[in-house]
Coordinates of C-alpha atoms in Angstrom, one line a residue:
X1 CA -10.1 63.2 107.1
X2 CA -12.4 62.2 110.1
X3 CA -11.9 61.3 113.8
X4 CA -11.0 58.0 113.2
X5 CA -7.6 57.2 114.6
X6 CA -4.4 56.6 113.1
X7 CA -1.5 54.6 115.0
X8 CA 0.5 53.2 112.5
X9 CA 2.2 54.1 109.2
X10 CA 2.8 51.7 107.4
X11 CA 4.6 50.8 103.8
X12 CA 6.9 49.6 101.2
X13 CA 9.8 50.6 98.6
X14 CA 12.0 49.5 96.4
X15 CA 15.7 50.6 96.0
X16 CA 17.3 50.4 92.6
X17 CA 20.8 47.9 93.2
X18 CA 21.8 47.6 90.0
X19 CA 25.7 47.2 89.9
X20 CA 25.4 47.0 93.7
X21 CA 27.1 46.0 97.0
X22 CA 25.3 47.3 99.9
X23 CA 26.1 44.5 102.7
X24 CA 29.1 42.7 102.9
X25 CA 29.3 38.8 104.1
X26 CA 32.7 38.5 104.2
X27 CA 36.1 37.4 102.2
X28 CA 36.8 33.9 100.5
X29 CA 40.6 32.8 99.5
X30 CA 43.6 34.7 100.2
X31 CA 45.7 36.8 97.6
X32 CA 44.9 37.0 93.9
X33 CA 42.0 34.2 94.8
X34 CA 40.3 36.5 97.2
X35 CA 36.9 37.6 96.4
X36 CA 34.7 39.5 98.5
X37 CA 30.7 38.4 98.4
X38 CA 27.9 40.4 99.6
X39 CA 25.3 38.8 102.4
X40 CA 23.0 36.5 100.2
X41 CA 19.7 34.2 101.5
X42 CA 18.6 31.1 100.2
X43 CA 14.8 31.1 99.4
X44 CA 12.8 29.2 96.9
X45 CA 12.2 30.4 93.3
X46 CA 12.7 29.6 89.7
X47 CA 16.1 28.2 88.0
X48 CA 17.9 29.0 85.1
X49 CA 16.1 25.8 83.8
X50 CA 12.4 26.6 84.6
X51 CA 12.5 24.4 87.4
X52 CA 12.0 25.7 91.2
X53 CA 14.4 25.1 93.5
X54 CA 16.3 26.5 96.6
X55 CA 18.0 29.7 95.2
X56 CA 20.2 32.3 96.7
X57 CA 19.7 35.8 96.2
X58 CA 21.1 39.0 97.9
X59 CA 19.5 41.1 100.7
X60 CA 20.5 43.7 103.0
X61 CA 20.3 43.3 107.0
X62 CA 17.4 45.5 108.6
X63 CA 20.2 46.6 110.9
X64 CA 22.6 47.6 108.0
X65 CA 19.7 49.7 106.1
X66 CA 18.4 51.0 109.8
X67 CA 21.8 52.4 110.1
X68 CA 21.0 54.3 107.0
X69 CA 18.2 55.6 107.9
X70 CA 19.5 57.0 111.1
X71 CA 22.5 58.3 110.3
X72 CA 20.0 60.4 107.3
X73 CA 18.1 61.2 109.4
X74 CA 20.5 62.9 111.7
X75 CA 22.3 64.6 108.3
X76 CA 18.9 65.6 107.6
X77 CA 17.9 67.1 111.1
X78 CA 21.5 68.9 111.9
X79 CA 19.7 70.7 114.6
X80 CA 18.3 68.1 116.7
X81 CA 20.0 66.3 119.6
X82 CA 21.5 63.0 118.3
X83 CA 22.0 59.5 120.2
X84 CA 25.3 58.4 118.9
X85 CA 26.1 55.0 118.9
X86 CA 28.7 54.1 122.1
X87 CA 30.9 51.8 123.2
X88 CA 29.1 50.4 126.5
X89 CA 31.5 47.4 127.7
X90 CA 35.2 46.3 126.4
X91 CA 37.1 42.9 127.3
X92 CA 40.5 42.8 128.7
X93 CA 42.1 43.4 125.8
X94 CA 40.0 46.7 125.3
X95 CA 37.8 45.6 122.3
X96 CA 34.2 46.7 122.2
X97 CA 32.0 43.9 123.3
X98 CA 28.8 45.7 123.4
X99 CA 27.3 48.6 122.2
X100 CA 24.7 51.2 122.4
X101 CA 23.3 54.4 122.7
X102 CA 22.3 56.8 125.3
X103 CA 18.4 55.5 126.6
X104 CA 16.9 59.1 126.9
X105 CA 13.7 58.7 124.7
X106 CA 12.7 62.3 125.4
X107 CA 15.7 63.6 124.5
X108 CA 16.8 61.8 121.7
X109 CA 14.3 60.8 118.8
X110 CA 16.3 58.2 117.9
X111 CA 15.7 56.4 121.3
X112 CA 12.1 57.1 120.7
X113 CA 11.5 55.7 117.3
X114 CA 13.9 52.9 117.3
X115 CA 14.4 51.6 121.0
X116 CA 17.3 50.3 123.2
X117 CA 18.4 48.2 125.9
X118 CA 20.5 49.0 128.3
X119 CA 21.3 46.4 131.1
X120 CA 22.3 46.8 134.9
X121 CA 25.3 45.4 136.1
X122 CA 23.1 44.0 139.3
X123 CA 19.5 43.8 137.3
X124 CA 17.5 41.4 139.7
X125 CA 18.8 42.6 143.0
X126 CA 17.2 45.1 145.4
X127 CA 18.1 47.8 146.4
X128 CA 17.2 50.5 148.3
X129 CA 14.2 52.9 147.1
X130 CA 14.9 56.5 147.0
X131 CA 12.6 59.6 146.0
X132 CA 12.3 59.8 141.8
X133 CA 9.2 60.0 140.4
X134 CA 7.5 56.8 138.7
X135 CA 9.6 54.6 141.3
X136 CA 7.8 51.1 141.5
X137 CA 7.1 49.0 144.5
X138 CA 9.2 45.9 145.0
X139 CA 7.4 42.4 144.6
X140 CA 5.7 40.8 147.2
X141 CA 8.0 38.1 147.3
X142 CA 11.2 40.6 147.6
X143 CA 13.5 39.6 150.4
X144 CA 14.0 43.0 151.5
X145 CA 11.1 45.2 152.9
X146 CA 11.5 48.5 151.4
X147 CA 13.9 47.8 148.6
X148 CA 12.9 47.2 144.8
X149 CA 14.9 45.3 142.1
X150 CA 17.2 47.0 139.7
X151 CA 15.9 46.7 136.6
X152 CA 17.0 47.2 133.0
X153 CA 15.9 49.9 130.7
X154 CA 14.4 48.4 127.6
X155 CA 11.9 50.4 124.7
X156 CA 10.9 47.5 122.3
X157 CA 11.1 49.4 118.3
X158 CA 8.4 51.0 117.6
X159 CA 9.7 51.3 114.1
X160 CA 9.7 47.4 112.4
X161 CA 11.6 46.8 109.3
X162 CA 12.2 43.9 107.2
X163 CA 15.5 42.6 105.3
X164 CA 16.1 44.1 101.8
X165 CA 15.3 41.1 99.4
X166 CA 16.3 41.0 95.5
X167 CA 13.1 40.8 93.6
X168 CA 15.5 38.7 90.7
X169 CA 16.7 35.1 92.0
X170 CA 18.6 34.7 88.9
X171 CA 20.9 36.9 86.5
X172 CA 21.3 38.8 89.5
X173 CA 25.3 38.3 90.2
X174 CA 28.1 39.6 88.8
X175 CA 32.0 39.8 89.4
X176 CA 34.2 43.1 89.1
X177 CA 37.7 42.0 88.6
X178 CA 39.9 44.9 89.4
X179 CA 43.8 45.4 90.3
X180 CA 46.2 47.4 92.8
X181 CA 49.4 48.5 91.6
X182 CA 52.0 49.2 94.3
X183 CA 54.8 51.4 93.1
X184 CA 57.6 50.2 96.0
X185 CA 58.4 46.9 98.2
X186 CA 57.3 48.0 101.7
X187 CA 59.2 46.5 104.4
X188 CA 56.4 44.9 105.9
X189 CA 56.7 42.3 103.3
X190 CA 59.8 41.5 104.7
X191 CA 58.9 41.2 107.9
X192 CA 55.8 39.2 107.3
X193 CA 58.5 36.4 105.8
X194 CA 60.6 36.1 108.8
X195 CA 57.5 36.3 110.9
X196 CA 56.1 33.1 109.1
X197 CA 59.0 31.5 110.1
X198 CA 58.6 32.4 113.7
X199 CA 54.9 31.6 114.6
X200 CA 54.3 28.7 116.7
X201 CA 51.8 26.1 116.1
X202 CA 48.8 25.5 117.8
X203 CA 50.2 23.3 120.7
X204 CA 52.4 26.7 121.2
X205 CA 55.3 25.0 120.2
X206 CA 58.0 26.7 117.4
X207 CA 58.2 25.1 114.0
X208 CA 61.9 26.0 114.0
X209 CA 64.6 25.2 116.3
X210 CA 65.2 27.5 119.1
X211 CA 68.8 28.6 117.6
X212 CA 66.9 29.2 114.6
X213 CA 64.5 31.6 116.3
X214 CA 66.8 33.4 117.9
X215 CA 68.9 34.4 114.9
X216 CA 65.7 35.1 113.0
X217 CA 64.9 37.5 116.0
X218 CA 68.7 39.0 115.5
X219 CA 68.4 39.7 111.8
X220 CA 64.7 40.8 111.9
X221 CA 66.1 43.9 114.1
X222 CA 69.4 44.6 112.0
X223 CA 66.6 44.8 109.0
X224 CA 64.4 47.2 110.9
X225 CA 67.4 49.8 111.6
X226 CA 68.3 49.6 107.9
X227 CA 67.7 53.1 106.2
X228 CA 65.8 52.2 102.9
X229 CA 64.0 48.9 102.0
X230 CA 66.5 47.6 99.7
X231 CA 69.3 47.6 102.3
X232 CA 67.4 45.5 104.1
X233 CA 67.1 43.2 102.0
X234 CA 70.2 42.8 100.8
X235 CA 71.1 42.6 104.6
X236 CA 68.3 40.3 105.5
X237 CA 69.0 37.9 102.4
X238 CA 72.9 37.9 103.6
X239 CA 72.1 37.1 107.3
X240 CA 70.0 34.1 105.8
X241 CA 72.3 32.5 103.7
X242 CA 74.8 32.8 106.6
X243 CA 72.4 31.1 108.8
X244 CA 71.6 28.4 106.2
X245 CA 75.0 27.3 106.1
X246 CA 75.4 26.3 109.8
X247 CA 71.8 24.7 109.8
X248 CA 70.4 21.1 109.4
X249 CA 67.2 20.7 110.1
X250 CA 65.8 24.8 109.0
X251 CA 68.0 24.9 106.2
X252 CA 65.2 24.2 103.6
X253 CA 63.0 26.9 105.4
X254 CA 65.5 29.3 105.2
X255 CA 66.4 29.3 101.6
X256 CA 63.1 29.2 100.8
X257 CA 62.8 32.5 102.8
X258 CA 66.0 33.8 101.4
X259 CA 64.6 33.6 98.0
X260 CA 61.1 35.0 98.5
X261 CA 63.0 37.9 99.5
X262 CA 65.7 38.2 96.9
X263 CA 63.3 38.2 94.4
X264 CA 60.5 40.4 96.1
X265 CA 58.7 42.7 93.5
X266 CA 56.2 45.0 93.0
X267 CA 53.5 43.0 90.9
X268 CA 50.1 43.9 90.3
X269 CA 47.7 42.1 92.7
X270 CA 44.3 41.2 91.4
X271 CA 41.2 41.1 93.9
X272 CA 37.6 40.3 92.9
X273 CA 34.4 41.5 94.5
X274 CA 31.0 39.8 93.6
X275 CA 27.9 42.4 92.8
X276 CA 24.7 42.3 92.3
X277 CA 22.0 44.1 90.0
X278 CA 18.7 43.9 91.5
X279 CA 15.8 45.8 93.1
X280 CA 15.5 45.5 96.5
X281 CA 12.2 45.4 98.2
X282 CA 11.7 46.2 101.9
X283 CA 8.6 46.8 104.5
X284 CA 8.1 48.9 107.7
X285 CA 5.4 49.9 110.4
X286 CA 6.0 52.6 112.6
X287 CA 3.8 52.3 115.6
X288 CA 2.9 55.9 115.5
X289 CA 1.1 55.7 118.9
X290 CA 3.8 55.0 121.0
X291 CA 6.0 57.8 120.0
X292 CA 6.1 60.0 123.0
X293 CA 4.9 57.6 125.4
X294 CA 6.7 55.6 127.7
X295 CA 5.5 52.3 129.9
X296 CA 7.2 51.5 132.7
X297 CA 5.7 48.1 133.9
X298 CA 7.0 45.5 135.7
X299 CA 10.1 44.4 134.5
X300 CA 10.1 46.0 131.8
X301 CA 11.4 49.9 132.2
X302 CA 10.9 52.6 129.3
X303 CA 11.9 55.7 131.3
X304 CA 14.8 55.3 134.0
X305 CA 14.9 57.1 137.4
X306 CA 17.2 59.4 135.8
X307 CA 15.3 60.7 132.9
X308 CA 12.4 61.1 134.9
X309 CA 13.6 63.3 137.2
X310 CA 15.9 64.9 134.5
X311 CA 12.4 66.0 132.7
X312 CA 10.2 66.1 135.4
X313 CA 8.7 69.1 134.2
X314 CA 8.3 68.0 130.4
X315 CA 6.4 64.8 131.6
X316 CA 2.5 63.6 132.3
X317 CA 2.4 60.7 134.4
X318 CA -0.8 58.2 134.6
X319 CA -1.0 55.6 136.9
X320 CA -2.2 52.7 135.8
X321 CA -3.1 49.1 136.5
X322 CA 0.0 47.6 134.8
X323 CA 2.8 50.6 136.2
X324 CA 3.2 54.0 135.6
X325 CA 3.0 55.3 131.6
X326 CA 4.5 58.8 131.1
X327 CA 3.7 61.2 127.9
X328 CA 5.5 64.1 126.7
X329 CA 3.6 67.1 127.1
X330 CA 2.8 68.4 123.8
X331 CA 3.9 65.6 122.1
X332 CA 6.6 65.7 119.6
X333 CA 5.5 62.8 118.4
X334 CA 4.2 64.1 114.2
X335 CA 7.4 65.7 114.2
X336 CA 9.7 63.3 115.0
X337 CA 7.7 60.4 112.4
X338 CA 7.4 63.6 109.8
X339 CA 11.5 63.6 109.8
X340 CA 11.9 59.9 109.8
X341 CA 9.8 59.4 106.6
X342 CA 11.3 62.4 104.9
X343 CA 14.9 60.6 105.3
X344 CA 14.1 57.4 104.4
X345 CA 12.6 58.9 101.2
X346 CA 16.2 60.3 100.6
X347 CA 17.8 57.7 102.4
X348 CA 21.3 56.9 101.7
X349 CA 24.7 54.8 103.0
X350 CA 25.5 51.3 102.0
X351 CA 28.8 49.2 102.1
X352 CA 31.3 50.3 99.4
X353 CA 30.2 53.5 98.0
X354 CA 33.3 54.3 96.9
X355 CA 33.6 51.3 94.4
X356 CA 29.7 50.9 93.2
X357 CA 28.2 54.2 94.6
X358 CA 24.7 53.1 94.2
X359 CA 21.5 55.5 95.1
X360 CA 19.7 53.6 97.7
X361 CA 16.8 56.2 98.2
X362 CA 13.3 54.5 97.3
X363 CA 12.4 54.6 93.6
X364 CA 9.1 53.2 94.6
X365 CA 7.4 54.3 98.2
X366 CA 4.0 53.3 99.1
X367 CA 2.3 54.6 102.5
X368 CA -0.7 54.7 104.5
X369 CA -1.6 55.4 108.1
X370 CA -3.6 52.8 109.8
X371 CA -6.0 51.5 112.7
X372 CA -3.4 48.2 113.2
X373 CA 0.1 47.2 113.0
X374 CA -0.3 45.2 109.8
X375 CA 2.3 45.2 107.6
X376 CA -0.1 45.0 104.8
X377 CA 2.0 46.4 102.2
X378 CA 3.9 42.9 101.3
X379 CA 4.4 40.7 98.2
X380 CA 3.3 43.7 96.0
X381 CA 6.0 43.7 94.1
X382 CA 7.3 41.1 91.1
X383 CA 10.6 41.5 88.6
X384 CA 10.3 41.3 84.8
X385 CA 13.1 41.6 82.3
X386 CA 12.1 45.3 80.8
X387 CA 11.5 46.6 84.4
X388 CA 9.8 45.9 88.0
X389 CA 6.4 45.7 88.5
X390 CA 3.9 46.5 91.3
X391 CA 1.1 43.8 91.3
X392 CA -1.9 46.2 91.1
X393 CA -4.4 43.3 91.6
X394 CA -2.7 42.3 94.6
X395 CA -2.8 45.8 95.7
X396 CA -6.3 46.4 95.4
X397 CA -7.3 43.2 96.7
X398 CA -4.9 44.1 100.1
X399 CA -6.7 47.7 100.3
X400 CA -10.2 46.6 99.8
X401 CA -9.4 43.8 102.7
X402 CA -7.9 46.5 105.1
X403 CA -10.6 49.4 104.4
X404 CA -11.9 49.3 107.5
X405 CA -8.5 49.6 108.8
X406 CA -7.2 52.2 106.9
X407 CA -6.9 56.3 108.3
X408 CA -5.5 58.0 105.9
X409 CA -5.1 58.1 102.3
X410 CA -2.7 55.5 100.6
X411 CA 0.0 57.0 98.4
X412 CA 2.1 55.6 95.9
X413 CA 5.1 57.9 95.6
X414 CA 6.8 55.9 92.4
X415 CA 9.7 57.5 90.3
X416 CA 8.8 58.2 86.5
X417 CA 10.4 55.9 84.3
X418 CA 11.5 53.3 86.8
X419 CA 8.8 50.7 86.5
X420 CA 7.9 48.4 84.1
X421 CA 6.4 50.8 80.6
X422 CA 3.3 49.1 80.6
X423 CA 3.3 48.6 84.3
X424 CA 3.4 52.3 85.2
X425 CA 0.7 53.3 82.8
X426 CA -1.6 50.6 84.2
X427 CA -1.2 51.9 87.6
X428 CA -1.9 55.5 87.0
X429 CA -5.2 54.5 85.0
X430 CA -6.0 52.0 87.7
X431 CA -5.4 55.0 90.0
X432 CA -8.4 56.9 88.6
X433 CA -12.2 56.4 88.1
X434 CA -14.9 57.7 86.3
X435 CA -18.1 59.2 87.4
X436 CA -21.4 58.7 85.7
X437 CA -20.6 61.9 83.7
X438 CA -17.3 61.3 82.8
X439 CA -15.2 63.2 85.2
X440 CA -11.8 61.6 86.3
X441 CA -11.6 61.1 90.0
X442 CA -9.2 59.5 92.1
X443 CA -9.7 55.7 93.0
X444 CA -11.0 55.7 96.7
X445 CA -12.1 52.9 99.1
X446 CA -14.9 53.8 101.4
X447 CA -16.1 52.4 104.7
X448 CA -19.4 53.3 106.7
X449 CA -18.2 53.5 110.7
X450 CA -21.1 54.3 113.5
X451 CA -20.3 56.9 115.7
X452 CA -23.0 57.6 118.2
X453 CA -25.7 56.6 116.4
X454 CA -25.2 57.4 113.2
X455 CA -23.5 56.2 109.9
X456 CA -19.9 58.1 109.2
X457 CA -18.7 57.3 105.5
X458 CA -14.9 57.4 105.4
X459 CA -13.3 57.6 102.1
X460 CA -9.6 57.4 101.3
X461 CA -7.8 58.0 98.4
X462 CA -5.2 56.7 96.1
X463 CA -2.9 59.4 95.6
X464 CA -0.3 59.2 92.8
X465 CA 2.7 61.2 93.2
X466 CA 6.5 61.3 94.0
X467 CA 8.6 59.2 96.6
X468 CA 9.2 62.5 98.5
X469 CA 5.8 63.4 97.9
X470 CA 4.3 60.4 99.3
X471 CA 6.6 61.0 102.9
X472 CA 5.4 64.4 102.8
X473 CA 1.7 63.8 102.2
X474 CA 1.3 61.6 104.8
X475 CA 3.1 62.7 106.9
X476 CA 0.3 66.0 106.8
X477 CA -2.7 63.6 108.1
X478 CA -0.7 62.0 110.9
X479 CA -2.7 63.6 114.2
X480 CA -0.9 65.6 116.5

């Protein structure tokens, strides 16, 4: 360790997805033809063929896997306050149109680490200035002497996180064909047949006569009052062929009707889903220097009026030539970045557990603290058919580039057994170095910093351990 200082963490992982479906892009076809795909990106790599080509491979949203790591890390923290996600705005039909959670970044680490935004209804206008702390003085050019502008709450992440993309480009995709047996004819089937019959088309206009409709209406309620399904059909399929007898023009419509209900069964409906079996690779940076710290300037507010004055007490405030920054007294700040590690190295959640249940905590997690925000940690891994791989020359090359940068040690938290054979005995000899007489030591970078005169050697090393291990570790150098 030595007094240079750390304010970022940064790193890398790699989640096994094999037999996987983690984010969900949507439904194609209808019925027995439906199949449900999960999000995929097109990106250049290598065909079936040899050739190289546009490709499309799966990935998961930062937002989707950010989700899982905050809803771990509120499993894993049971005791802490937690900002919940909210409903903030609905639309006259009383849908959510907007979301968020509560903006209290001293009270919530959640607000802390990942940010918000929470708009003002009149953002932009004055308005009178009371007697909060931290209040900021209207422009020069405001229209009101006195008054200031409303101004939205905003905390840009200081967590950063890219998609999860599939190391493979090809042999990745898979389809599970599966089946649902219903036992019994519900009456909704029923219902959605006459309903058919009775939607309009998009000029608003019937596709039926208005007779038609009206007797449809008539026999859709006598069904509903019936006391088991099969009454109703038999009631429903009798009202029909009535109709169809004094009808022209609907008369096709309704037999056809007539008879999907008269011979309405419970058959087996087949639905397919489209997986994946790949190793998903994501990065991150935690700005470690902002937790605990909160800018307001200009236009852009970290700490509203009402958190200020709410922890008054719990607050420094610093003027400064940009606004007002404020700092948690005794700042929470290794804490709250010591829990967010530990649950993303147990991380879990993904779409469709119950059908692929599929671990997504890191098999492979890699982590340094640094003197930057450089997301240095990317491109280090590469697929092969017996097993991922982490590109140790790359690796070495990135570290020995970044040495002056670095402020902690760099650990390499990998699972036994889930990289490549040869790959994972590479890395743990690469890992260690020998000293002229022989003795094993771990492989370390080194960097001479002058401080006041005088030449400080820094040396970090490469630590070789466990994915919870490597959360843990670091997290013990981040300053306080």
């Amino acid at each position: 360790m030595s007094n240079k200082q750390l304010t970022h963490i940064v790193g890398t992982f790699l989640i096994q997805a094999e037999g996987a479906f983690l984010n969900g892009w949507g439904t194609e076809g209808e019925g027995e033809h439906a199949i449900t795909r999960p999000k995929t990106m097109v990106a250049l790599g290598t065909r079936y063929d040899g050739s190289v080509g546009p490709v499309k491979i799966p990935y998961v949203a930062a937002q989707s896997w950010k989700r899982w790591l905050r809803d771990t890390f509120a499993d894993e923290n049971p005791g802490d306050n937690h900002a919940i996600m909210m409903t903030t705005k609905i639309n006259k039909a009383g849908n959510t149109i907007k979301t968020g959670i509560d903006p209290n970044p001293v009270k919530f680490s959640e607000a802390d680490i990942f940010g918000f935004m929470k708009t003002e209804k009149e953002q932009g206008k004055p308005k009178e200035i009371g007697t909060d702390i931290g209040e900021q003085e209207g422009d020069e050019d405001d229209d009101v002497k006195g008054r200031i502008k409303v101004q939205p709450a905003i905390r840009t992440s200081p967590f950063h996180a890219s998609i999860l993309k599939s190391l493979r480009n090809v042999g990745w995709d898979s389809i599970d064909q599966a089946y649902a047996h219903p036992k019994v004819i519900s009456f909704l089937a029923i219902e959605s047949i006459l309903l058919d019959l009775l939607k309009e088309d998009k000029n608003g206009k019937l596709n039926i006569e208005k007779k038609t409709a009206d007797e449809l209406n008539n026999i859709l309620s006598e069904a509903r009052q019936q006391a088991s399904v099969d009454k109703a059909i038999s009631v429903t399929v009798d009202s029909l062929n009535k109709l169809k007898m004094s009808q022209n023009k609907d008369k096709r419509k309704l037999e056809e009707a007539a008879g999907q209900i008269n011979s309405a069964s419970s058959t087996s409906l087949g639905y397919k889903t489209q997986f994946y079996n790949a190793q998903l690779q994501g990065i991150f940076g935690l700005a470690y220097h902002r937790l605990g710290v909160f800018r307001n300037e200009g236009d852009r507010i970290e700490l509203s009026e009402e958190y200020q004055k709410a922890h008054k007490k719990e607050l420094d405030k610093e003027e400064t030539n940009y606004g007002v920054t404020f700092k948690m007294k005794g700042n929470p700040r290794k804490n709250r970045a010591t829990k967010i590690l530990k649950a993303l190295s147990v991380m879990r959640g993904g779409a469709k557990q119950a059908q692929f249940g599929t671990p997504v905590h890191p098999q492979v997690l890699i982590l340094a603290g640094l003197t930057s925000g450089n997301l240095i940690f990317n491109n280090i891994f590469e697929d092969s058919p017996s097993g991922p791989k982490i590109k140790i020359e790359t690796l070495e090359e990135v570290l020995k580039d970044y040495t002056p940068r670095l402020a902690s040690n760099i650990y390499i938290g990998i699972r036994t057994g889930y990289l490549e054979s040869e790959n994972e005995k590479k890395l743990r000899v690469w890992a260690k170095v020998k000293d002229e007489q022989g003795n094993e030591n771990p492989r370390h970078f080194k960097h001479t910093l002058k401080e006041n005169g005088h030449d400080n050697e820094l040396k970090w090393n490469v630590v070789i351990c466990t994915p919870l291990e490597a959360a843990s570790k670091v997290s013990e150098e981040l300053p306080a």
